[in-house]
Structures are given as C-alpha cells and as structure tokens.
Coordinates of C-alpha atoms and ligand atoms in Angstrom, one line a residue:
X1 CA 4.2 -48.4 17.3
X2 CA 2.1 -46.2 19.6
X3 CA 4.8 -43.1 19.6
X4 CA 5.0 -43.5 15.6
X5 CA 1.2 -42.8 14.7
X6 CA 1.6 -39.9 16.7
X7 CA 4.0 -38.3 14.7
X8 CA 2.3 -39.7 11.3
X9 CA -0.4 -37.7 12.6
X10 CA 1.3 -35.1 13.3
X11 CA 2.7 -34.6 10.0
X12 CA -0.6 -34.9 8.7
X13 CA -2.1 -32.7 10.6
X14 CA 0.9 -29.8 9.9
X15 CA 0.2 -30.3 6.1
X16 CA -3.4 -29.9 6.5
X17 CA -3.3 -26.5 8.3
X18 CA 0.0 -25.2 6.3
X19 CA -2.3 -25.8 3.3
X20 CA -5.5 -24.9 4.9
X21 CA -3.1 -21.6 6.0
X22 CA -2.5 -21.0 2.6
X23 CA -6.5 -21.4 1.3
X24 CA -7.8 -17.6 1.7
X25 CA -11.6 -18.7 2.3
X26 CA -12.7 -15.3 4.2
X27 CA -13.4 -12.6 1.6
X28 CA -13.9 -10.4 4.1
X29 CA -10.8 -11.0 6.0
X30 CA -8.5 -9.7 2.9
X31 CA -6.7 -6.5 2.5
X32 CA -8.2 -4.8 0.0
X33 CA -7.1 -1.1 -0.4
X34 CA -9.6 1.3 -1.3
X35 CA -12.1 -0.9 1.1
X36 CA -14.7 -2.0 -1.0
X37 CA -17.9 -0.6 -0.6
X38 CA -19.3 -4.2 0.4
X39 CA -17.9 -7.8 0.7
X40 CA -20.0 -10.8 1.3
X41 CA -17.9 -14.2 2.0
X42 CA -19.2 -18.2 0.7
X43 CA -16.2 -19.7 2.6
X44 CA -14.5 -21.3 -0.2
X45 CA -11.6 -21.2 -2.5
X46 CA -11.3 -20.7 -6.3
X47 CA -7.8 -22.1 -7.8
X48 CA -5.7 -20.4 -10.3
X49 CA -4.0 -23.5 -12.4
X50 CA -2.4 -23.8 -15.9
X51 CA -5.8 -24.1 -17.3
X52 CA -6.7 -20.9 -16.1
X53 CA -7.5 -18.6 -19.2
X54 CA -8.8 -14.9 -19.0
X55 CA -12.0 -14.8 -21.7
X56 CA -13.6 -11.4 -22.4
X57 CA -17.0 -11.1 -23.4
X58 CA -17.6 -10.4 -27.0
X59 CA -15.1 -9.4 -29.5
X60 CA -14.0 -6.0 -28.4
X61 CA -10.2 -4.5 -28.2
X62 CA -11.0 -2.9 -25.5
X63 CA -12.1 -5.7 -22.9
X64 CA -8.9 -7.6 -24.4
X65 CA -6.2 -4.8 -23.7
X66 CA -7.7 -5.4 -19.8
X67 CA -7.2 -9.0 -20.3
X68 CA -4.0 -9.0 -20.9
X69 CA -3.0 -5.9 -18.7
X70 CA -4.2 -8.3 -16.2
X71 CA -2.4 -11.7 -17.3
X72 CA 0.8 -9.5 -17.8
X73 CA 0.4 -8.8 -14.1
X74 CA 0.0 -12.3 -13.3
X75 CA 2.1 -14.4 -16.1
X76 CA 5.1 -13.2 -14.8
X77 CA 5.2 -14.7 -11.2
X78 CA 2.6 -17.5 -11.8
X79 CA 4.1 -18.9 -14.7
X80 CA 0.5 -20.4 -15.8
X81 CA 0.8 -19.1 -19.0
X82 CA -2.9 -17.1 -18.8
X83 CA -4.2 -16.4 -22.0
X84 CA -6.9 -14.2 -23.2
X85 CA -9.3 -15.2 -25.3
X86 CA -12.8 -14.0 -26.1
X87 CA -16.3 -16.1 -25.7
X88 CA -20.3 -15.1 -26.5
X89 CA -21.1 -17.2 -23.2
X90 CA -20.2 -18.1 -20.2
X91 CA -16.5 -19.9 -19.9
X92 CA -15.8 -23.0 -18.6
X93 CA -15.2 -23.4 -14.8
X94 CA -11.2 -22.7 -13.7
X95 CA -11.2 -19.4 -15.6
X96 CA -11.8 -15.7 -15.1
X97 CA -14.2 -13.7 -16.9
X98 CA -14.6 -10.1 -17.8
X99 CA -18.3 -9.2 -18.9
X100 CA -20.1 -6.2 -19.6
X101 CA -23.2 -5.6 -17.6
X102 CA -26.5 -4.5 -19.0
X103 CA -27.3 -1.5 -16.7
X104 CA -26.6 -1.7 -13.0
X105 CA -27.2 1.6 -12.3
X106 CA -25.7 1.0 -8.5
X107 CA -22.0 0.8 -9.9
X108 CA -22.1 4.3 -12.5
X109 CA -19.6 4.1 -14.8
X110 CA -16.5 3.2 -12.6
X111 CA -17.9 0.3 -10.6
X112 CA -17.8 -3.1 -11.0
X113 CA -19.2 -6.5 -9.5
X114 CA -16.6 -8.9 -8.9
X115 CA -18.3 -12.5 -8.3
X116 CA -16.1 -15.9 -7.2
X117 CA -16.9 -19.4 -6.8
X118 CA -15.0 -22.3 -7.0
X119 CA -15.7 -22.7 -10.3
X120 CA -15.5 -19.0 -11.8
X121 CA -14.4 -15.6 -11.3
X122 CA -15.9 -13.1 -13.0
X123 CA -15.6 -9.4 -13.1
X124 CA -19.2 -7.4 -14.3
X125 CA -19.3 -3.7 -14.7
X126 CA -21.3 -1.1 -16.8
X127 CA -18.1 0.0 -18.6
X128 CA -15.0 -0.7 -19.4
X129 CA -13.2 1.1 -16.4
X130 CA -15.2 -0.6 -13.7
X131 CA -13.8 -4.1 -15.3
X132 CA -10.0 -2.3 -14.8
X133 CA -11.2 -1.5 -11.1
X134 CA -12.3 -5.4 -10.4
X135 CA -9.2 -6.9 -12.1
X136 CA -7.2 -4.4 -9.6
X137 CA -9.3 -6.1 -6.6
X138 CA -8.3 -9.6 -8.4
X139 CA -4.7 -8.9 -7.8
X140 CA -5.1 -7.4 -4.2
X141 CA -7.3 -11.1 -3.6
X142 CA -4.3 -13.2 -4.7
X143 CA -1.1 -13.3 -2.1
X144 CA 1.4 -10.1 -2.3
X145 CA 4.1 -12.4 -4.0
X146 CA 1.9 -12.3 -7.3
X147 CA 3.4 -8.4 -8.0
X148 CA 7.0 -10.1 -8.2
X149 CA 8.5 -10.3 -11.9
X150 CA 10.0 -13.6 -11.1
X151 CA 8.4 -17.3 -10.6
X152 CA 6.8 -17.8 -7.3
X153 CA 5.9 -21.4 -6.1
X154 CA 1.8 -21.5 -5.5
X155 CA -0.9 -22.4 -4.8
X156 CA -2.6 -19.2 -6.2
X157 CA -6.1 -19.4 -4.5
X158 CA -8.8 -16.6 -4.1
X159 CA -11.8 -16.5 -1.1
X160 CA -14.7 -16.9 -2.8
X161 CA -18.2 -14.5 -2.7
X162 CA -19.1 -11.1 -4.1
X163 CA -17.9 -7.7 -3.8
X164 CA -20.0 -4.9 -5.0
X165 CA -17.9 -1.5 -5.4
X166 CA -17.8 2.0 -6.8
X167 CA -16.1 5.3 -6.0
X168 CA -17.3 8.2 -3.9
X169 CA -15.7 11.1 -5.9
X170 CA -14.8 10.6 -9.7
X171 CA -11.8 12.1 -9.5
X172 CA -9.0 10.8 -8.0
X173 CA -5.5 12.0 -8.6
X174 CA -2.3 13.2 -7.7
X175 CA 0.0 15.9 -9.5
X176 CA 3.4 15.3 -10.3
X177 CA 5.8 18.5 -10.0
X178 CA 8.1 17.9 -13.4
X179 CA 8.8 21.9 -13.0
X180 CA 11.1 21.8 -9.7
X181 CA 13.1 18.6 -11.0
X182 CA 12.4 17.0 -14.2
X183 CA 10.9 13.2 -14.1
X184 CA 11.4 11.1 -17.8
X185 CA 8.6 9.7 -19.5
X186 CA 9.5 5.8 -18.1
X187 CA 9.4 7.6 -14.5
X188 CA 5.8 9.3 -15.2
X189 CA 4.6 5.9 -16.2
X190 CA 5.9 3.8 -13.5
X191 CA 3.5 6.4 -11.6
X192 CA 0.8 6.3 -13.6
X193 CA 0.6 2.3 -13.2
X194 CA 0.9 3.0 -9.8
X195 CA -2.5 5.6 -9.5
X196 CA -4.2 2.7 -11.6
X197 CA -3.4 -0.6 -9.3
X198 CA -5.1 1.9 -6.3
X199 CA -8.1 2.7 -8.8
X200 CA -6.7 6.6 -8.9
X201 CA -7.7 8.1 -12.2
X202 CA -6.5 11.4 -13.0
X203 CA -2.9 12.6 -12.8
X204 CA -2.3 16.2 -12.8
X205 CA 1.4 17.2 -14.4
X206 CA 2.8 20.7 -13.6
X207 CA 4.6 21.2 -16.7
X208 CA 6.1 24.7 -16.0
X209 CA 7.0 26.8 -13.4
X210 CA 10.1 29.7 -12.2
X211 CA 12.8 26.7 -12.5
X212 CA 11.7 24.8 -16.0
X213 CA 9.6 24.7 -18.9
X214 CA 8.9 20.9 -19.1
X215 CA 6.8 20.7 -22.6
X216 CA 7.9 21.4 -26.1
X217 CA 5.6 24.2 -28.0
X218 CA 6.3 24.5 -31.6
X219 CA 5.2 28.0 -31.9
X220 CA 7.5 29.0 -29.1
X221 CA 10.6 26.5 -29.4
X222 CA 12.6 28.6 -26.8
X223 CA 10.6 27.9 -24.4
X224 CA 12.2 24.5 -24.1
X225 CA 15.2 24.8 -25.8
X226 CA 16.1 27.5 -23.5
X227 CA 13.4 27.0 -20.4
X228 CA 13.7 23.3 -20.1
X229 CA 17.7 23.6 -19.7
X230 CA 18.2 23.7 -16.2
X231 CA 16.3 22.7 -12.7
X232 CA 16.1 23.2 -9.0
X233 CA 19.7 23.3 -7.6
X234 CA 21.2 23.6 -11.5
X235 CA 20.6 19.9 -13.1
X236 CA 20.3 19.3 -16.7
X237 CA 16.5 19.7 -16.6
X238 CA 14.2 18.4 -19.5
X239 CA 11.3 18.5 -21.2
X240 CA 8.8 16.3 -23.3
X241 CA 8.3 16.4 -26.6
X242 CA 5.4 16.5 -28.0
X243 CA 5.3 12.8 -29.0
X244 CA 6.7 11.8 -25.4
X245 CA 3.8 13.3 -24.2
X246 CA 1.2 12.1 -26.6
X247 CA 2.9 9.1 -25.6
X248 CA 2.4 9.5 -21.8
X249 CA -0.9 10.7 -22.4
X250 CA -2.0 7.3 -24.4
X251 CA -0.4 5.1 -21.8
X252 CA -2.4 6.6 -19.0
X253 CA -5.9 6.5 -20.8
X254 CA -5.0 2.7 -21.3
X255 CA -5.1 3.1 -17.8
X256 CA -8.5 4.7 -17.6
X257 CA -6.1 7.5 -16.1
X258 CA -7.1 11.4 -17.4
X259 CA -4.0 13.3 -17.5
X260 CA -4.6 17.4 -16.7
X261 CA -2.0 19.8 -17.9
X262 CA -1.1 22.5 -16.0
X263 CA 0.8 25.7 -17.6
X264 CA 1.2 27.9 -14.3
X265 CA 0.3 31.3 -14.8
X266 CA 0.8 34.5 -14.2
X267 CA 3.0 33.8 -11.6
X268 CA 5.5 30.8 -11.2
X269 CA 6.8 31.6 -15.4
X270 CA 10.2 32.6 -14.7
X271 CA 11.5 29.7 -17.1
X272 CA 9.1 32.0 -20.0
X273 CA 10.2 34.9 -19.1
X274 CA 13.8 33.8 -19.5
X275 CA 13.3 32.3 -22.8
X276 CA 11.8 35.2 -24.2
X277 CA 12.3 39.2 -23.2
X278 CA 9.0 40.4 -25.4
X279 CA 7.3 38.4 -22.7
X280 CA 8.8 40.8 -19.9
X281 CA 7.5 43.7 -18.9
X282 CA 10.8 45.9 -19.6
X283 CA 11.3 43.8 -22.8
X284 CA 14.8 42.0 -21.3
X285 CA 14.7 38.1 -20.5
X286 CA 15.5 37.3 -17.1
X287 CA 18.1 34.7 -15.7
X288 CA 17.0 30.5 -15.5
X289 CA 16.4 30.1 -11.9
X290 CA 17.1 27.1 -9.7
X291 CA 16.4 28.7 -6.5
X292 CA 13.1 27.4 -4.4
X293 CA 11.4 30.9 -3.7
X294 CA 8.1 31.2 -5.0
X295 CA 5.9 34.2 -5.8
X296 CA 8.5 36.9 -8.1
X297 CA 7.8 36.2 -12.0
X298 CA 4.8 37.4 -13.8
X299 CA 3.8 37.4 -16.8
X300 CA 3.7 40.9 -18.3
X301 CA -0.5 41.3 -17.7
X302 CA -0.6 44.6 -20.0
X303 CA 0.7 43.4 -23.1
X304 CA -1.3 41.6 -26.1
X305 CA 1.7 39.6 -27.1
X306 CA 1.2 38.0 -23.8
X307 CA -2.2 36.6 -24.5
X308 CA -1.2 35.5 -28.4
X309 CA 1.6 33.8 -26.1
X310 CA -1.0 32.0 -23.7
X311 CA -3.3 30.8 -26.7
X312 CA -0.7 29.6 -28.8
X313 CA 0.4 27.3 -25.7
X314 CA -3.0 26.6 -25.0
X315 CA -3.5 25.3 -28.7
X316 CA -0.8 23.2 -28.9
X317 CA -1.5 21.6 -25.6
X318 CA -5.2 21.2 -25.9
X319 CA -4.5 19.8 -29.8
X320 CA -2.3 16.8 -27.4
X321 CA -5.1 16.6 -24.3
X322 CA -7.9 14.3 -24.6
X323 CA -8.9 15.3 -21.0
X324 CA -11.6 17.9 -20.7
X325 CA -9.2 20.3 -18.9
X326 CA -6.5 22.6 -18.5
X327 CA -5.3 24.0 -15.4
X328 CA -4.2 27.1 -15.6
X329 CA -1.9 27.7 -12.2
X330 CA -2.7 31.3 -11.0
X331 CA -1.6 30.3 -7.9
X332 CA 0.9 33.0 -5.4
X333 CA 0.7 35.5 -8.1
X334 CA 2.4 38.1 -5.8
X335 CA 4.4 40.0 -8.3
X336 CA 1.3 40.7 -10.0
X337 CA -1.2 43.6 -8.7
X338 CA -4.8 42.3 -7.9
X339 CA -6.5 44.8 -10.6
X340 CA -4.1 43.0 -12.8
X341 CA -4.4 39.5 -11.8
X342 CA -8.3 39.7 -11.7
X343 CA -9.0 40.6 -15.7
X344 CA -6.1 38.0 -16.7
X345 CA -7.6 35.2 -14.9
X346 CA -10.7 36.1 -16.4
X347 CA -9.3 36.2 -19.9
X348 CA -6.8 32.9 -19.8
X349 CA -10.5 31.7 -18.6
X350 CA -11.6 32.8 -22.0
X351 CA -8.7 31.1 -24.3
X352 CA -8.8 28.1 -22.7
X353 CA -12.8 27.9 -23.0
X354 CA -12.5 29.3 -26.7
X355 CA -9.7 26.5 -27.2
X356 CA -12.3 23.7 -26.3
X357 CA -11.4 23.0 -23.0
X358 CA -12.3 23.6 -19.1
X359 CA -10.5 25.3 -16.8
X360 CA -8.8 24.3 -13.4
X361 CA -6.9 27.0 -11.0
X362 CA -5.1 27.1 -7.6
X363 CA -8.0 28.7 -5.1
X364 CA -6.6 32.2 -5.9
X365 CA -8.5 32.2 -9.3
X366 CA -11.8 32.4 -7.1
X367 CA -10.6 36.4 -6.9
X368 CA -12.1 36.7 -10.5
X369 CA -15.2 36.0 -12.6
X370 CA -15.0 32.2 -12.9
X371 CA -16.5 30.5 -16.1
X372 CA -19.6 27.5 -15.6
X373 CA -17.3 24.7 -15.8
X374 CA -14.3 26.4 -13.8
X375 CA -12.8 24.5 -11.3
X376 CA -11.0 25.8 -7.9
X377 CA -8.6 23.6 -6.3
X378 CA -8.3 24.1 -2.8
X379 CA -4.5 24.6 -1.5
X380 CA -4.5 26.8 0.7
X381 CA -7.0 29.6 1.4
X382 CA -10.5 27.6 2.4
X383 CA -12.1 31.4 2.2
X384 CA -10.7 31.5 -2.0
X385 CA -12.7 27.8 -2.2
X386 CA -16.0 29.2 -0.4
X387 CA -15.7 32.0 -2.9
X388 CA -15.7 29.7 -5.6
X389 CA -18.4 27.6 -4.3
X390 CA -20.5 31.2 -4.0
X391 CA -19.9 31.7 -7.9
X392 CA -20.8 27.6 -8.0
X393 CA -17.9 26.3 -9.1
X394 CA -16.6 22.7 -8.1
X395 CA -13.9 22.3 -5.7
X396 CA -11.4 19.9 -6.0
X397 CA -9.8 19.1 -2.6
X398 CA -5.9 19.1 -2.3
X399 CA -5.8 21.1 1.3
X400 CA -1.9 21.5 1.8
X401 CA -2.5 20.5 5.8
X402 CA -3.8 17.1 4.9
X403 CA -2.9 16.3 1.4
X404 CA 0.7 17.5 0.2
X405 CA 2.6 14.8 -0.7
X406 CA 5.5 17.2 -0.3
X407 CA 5.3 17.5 3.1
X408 CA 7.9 15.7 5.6
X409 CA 6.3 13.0 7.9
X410 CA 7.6 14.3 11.0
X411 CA 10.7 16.4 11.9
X412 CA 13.0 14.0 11.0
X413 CA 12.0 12.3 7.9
X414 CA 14.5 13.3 5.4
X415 CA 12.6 14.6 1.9
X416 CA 10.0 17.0 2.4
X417 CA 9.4 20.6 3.5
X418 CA 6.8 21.3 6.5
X419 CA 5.6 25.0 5.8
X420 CA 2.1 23.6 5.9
X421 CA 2.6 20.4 8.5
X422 CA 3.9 17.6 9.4
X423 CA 2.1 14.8 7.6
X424 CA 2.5 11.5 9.7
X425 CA 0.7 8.5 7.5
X426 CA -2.5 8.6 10.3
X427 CA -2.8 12.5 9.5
X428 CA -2.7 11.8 6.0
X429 CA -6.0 9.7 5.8
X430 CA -7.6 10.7 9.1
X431 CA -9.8 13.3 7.4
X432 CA -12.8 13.8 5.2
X433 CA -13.3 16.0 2.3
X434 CA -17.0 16.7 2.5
X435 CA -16.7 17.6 6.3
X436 CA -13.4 19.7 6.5
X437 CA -14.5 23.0 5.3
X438 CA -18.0 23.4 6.6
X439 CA -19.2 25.5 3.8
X440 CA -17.6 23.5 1.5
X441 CA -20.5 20.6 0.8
X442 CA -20.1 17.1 -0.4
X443 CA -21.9 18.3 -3.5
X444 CA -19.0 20.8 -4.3
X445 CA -17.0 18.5 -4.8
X446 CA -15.5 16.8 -7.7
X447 CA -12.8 14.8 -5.4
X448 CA -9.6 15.0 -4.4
X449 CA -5.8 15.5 -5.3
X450 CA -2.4 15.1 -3.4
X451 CA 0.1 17.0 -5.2
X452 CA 3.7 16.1 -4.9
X453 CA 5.8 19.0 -5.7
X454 CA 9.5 18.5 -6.2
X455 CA 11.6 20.8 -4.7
X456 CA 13.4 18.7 -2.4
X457 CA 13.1 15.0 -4.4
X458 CA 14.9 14.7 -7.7
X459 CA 14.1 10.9 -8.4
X460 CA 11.7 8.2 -8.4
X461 CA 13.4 6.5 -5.4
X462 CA 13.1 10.2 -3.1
X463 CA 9.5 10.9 -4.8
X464 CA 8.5 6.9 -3.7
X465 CA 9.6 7.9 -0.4
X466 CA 7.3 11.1 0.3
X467 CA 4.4 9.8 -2.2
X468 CA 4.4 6.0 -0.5
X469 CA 2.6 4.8 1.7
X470 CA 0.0 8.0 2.3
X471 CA -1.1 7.8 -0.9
X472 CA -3.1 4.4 -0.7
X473 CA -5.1 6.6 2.1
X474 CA -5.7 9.2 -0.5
X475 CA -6.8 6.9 -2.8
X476 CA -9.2 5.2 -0.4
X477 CA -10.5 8.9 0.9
X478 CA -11.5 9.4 -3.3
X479 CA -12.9 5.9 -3.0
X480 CA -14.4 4.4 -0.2
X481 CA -17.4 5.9 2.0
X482 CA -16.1 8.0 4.7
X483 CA -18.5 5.9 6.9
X484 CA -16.4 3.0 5.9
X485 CA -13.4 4.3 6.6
X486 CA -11.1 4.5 10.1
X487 CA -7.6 4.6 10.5
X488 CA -7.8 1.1 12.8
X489 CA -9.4 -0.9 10.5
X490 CA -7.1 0.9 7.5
X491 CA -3.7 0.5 9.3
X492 CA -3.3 -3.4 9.0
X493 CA -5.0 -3.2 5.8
X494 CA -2.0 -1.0 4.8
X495 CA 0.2 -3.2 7.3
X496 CA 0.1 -6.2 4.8
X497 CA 0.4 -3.8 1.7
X498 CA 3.9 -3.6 3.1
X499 CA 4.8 -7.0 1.2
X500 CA 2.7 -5.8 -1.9
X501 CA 4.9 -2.6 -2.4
X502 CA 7.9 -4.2 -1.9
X503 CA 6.9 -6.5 -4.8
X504 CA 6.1 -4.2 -6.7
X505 CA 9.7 -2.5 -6.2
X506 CA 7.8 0.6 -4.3
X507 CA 10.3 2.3 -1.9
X508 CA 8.1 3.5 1.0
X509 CA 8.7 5.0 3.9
X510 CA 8.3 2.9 6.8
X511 CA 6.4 4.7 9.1
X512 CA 6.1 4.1 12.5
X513 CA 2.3 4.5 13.2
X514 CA 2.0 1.6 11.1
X515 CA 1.9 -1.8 12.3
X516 CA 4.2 -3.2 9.3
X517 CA 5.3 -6.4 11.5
X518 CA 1.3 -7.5 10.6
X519 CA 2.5 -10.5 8.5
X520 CA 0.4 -10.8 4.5
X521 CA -2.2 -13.3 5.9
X522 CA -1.9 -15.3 3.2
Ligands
IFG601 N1 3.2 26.3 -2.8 C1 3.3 26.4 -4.3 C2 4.0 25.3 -5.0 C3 5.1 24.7 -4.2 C4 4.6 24.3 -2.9 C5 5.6 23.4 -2.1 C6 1.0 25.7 -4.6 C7 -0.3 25.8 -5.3 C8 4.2 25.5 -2.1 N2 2.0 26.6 -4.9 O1 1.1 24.8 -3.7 O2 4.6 25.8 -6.2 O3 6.2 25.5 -4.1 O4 5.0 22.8 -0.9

C-alpha cells in the first residue's frame, strides 16, 4: 500500500511541474527581441482558449487589419478560431484588446503599452503602429511553436504584467540589393514580414545598379526591357512593374514598413547606359554586365538629356512612393571627375526636391552642397558623414565594418565577401551608433540600416543565411537603449529565437558564439 501512494504522488507531482513548466508566470524571464524598454512581472498566467476573441476599439479599418494580422499569425497553429471583432468598451475577460490611448506622450508614435492579467490582455498605444509593435511582443510572449502553420497541442499561456516600450531611432531598416541578383515580389515580402515581426520599419530597395535595372519606367521602357535582362553571373534577371511595386509598396505600409527607392547614380548605371547610347558620353550603349567590379559607369554628367533622363525616373518613381524619400546612390562614383560629380549631386538634389521628395545618398554625396532635408548614409568614409553633419544633415548609420549584411561571418562561412570584415553575430550587435564616430552625435542620427547586397546570394535561402540571425541585433540596436543592451544578456535571448526562426521557416546561420542548445523556456 505504502510503495503505491508513493508513486500516486509521484505522478501527481510530475503533472503538476510539467504543467507548472509549461505556465510562463515571469514576464521578465521571456525572450523578447528588441528588449523592451521596461518589464514589470504579477506572477501569473493569462490563457488563450477558444473563447478567446481579438476586439479593437472603435470601428476603425485600421485597428481591424492589426486584428487580424495578428489572429492570422495565431489561427493557424492554435486552432482557436480567434476572431476580430470591435467594442466601445472594455471586452469581457479571456480576450485581447487593442485600444487607442489618449496621449501618452512617453511612447511617441511607435510605442505601445502592453498590459496582462489573467483576465485581459490589452495592447494601448498613441497610434496605430505602436499597437503593431505590442501585438509583435504578443507573439514573442506565447511559446516559439505558435509561428508554425500547422496545429500545435497547448496550453497557450502568457506571464502576466506590463511592458512599457518605444524605439530609440525611428528608423529602422535594411536594404535589399535586387540590382546584383533579382529577388520576386513574394520573396521581397516574405522580407518585409520579417522587418515587421522584429518592429524594423523601413526597407531600402536598390533597384538599379551596373548589372540590372530592376523597375519598369514608362518613359524609358528600355530600361527594363533591355536593363532588367540579365544579372550577376548571366541569370535571367527581372524587374518590377509598376503595379508589382505599388503592390510591394502597399503590402509593406500594412506593415507600418516605409519602403525607400534607390536609383544609384552617377556611378553604378551600367544597366542605363546599356539600354540607351544617348545616355553615354560617346553616344554608343555599352554591353549588360554580370561581372562584380564596382566603380566604371557613369552617367554622362555634361549632357541635358541626362538630367530630362533623371527627372523622368524620378517622376515615375516618386508618383509610386508614399515614403518621404528617394535615395539617390552617388556612391564609388570613380569614373566620374570630382568637378563633375559635385554640380550633379547638387542638381539630382534639386529634381528630386522639385519632384516632392527628400533625398538620401551614400556618404560620398557629403562632397557637395547638400539640401535641408538631405540625408547621408554612412558606408564607408566616417570623414564624408562628419562632413555632412558640418552642413547639418542627418546621418543614417549603415557602417560597412559593423552593419553589412553582406559580409561573411568568419573565413569560412560560405556566402559573403569580407573587404570590409568579418562579421561574427557578437560583432554584429556589439556596437553603438551614437558612440562609434565621435563627432557623429546621437542627435545626427535618424537610425540605422544593414544593407544586404547581393553579389554573392541569388535566393531567399543564401540571403536568409547572411541576413539571419544578425539582424535581430540590428533591430534591437534601432530599438532598445544602448544602456539596455549587452551581448550576454542578448545571446540567450537570441539562443531561444533559434526555435522561433525555425518556425517561422527562417534559414539562419547557426553561429557558433551563440548558445543555440539554450532550450525555448517555455
Ligand atoms: N560597396 C558598394 C556596393 C556593393 C558593396 C558590397 C556601397 C554603398 C560594396 N557600394 O556599399 O554596391 O558592391 O559589399
């Protein structure tokens, strides 16, 4: 009798703690990449069950399309049905709430207070985005098997208490290299709901360069027709039409992601220069190019049919552009003589201005007279950045050494180049934008970028490989204070990521200076 309660109680006692196991109750024990800004624990549980509904405050379509971008991210492997419905007042206790906040002035316009009890979860912000950026902390709360597309057995519990959160830098991107090798339309926005589920909101696509002409211009069809035929090592190429991108460009504002075009310019417009010889200096096209060399096309600098060329472009593409800006390249312009380059900078400056938009560059573009709103992205040259912070332009941080996503890991990683480093994950986020250039100030700033050009990676699996995982450090270097931040704490955060990505069919590279083998706690 004796030996038989023991194991009765044994039994008990195993279910207990494989269920107590399974209850998160320590807010501030979970994994949460960007780190919030602050996380305060009540020690309990809510329960996600199958009368679980997502209710939006108030009747807009707005609050609703982030209802339901959040219950299709959890339908699929909860199978609780979630539905989305709206309400004047506050729902009944089991469900999640998404509210609108009067004016908390702490969270600005991207923050968001995210508030659970056993009873209720709800999600306030000052706008519309901040509710997106709490409903991404929702799904980071839940256990990593919630990103799979098929059922998953439960419970589906979140720690209860607050989190209060909002960015450091409002903008937070990468740039995709569509020039080099072409990347479709479903491949851009596989990316672009990747940037949002790590609260990144800007992506930057190079849509031309020596080896492609990637979007169609009406006004200039050959420059796609012709330009858009071929890529780097002699591929079919590509190019979006201008629907595709309108369509790209809708599907990343549902996203509260900006999309910045970037025509390259003078230099790197080889693909233009082959698609049309009035565009050359000596008036004859020049051959398509799937070489890697950088720094032998320009534009011809002298001509007026050049700059009828640029606005034309610049029309089309701002007509399509919601975001404020265009980036105009002007970066390794080598072919192009200095008292050239200088007065075309300044005058592309001009179109692009007169064409109702701002104007980003490569750090070269410093070298001229830059406009009020002009912004210099940082690459390569800190003394081009400090020039542009003399003539008080903003600086957006994408320093090659710390932030190129095309950069191998170490010396045998297999994608990548290394001209500027090697870029192990712990290099990748061990650094701080406001302190790395001295004369570059936190108040220069606008944030940060990590480009991935595509020279050596032809698809999403190769990009995943190089972009994944260093990018959730980028993203929580454009988020998170850098007094928050160090790579001990960050590594097992990013450790039980490991399960997330997989879920959410992310090929990263499994680094070694990351402690993968730290099992998902929950
Ligand atoms: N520099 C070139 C890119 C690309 C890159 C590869 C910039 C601004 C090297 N320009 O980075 O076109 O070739 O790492």
């Amino acid at each position: 009798m004796k030996r038989q309660t023991n194991v009765w109680a044994t039994l008990a006692f195993t279910a207990l703690f494989t269920q107590m196991a399974c209850t998160p109750t320590n807010l501030s024990k979970e994994n949460v990449i960007p780190k919030p800004v602050s996380v305060v624990t009540t020690g309990e549980s809510f329960d996600l069950t199958d009368q679980t509904d997502i209710y939006v405050q108030g009747e807009s379509a707005g609050l609703l399309q982030i209802g339901q971008y959040l219950a299709d991210k959890l339908n699929p492997s909860t199978g609780l049905a979630i539905g989305v419905k709206t309400t004047s007042e506050i729902p009944a206790s089991g469900n999640i709430y998404l509210a609108l906040s009067e004016n908390d002035a702490e969270l600005g316009d991207e923050g968001y207070e995210l508030t659970i009890t056993d009873k209720l979860v709800k999600v306030t912000a000052n706008k519309p985005a901040g509710l997106f950026y709490g409903i991404q902390t929702i799904r980071q709360l839940l256990p990593s098997k919630v990103e799979l597309a098929t059922e998953q057995k439960g419970p589906w519990k979140i720690a209860t208490g607050t989190i209060r959160d909002y960015p450091v830098y409002g903008y937070r991107g990468s740039m995709l290299d569509v020039a080099r090798h072409f990347f479709g339309v479903e491949d851009v926005k596989n990316y672009i709901d990747q940037l949002a589920t790590y609260k990144m909101n800007v992506l930057h696509l190079h849509l031309s360069d020596d080896q492609g002409w990637r979007i169609e211009i009406k006004s200039w069809p050959n420059l796609t027709a012709h330009g858009g035929k071929t890529e780097v090592g002699g591929g079919e190429g590509g190019f979006y039409t201008q629907d595709q991108y309108a369509d790209i460009v809708k599907y990343a504002q549902d996203r509260f992601i900006t999309i910045v075009p970037e025509i390259d310019m003078p230099g790197h417009t080889n693909a233009a220069l082959a698609s049309y010889p009035e565009l050359n200096e000596n008036g004859k096209a020049t051959e398509l190019y799937t070489g890697t060399e950088v720094g032998f096309s320009t534009l011809a600098t002298k001509k007026e049919i050049t700059y009828k060329f640029i606005d034309d472009v610049v029309r089309e593409l701002a007509a399509l552009t919601p975001g404020e800006y265009i980036h105009i390249g002007g970066d390794e312009s080598h072919a192009t003589k200095i008292e050239d380059y200088i007065p075309f900078i300044n005058r592309v400056q001009d179109i692009v201005i007169a064409n109702g938009k701002k104007v980003f560059g490569w750090d070269e573009i410093a070298l001229s007279t830059l406009k009020p709103n002009t912004v210099v992205q940082y690459w390569a040259k800190a003394e081009n950045a400090i020039k542009g912070v003399e003539q008080g332009a903003k600086v957006l941080m994408s320093p090659a050494v710390n932030a190129y996503l095309d950069m191998q890991y170490d010396s045998t990683s297999t994608y990548g180049l290394h001209w500027a480093a090697y870029i192990e994950v712990d290099k990748a986020y061990n650094w701080d934008p406001a302190s790395l250039v001295p004369e570059i100030k936190k108040e220069n700033i606008i944030g940060i970028e990590a480009p991935l050009w595509s020279e050596t990676v032809s698809t999403r699996l190769e990009a995943e490989y190089l972009i994944f995982p260093r990018l959730l450090g980028y993203a929580e270097i454009g988020w998170t204070p850098a007094e928050l931040r160090n790579w001990d704490d960050y590594k097992t955060r990013l450790a039980s990521h490991g399960e997330r990505m997989k879920a959410m069919n992310i090929s990263f590279f499994p680094s070694k200076v990351v402690p993968w083998d730290t099992k998902d706690k929950k």
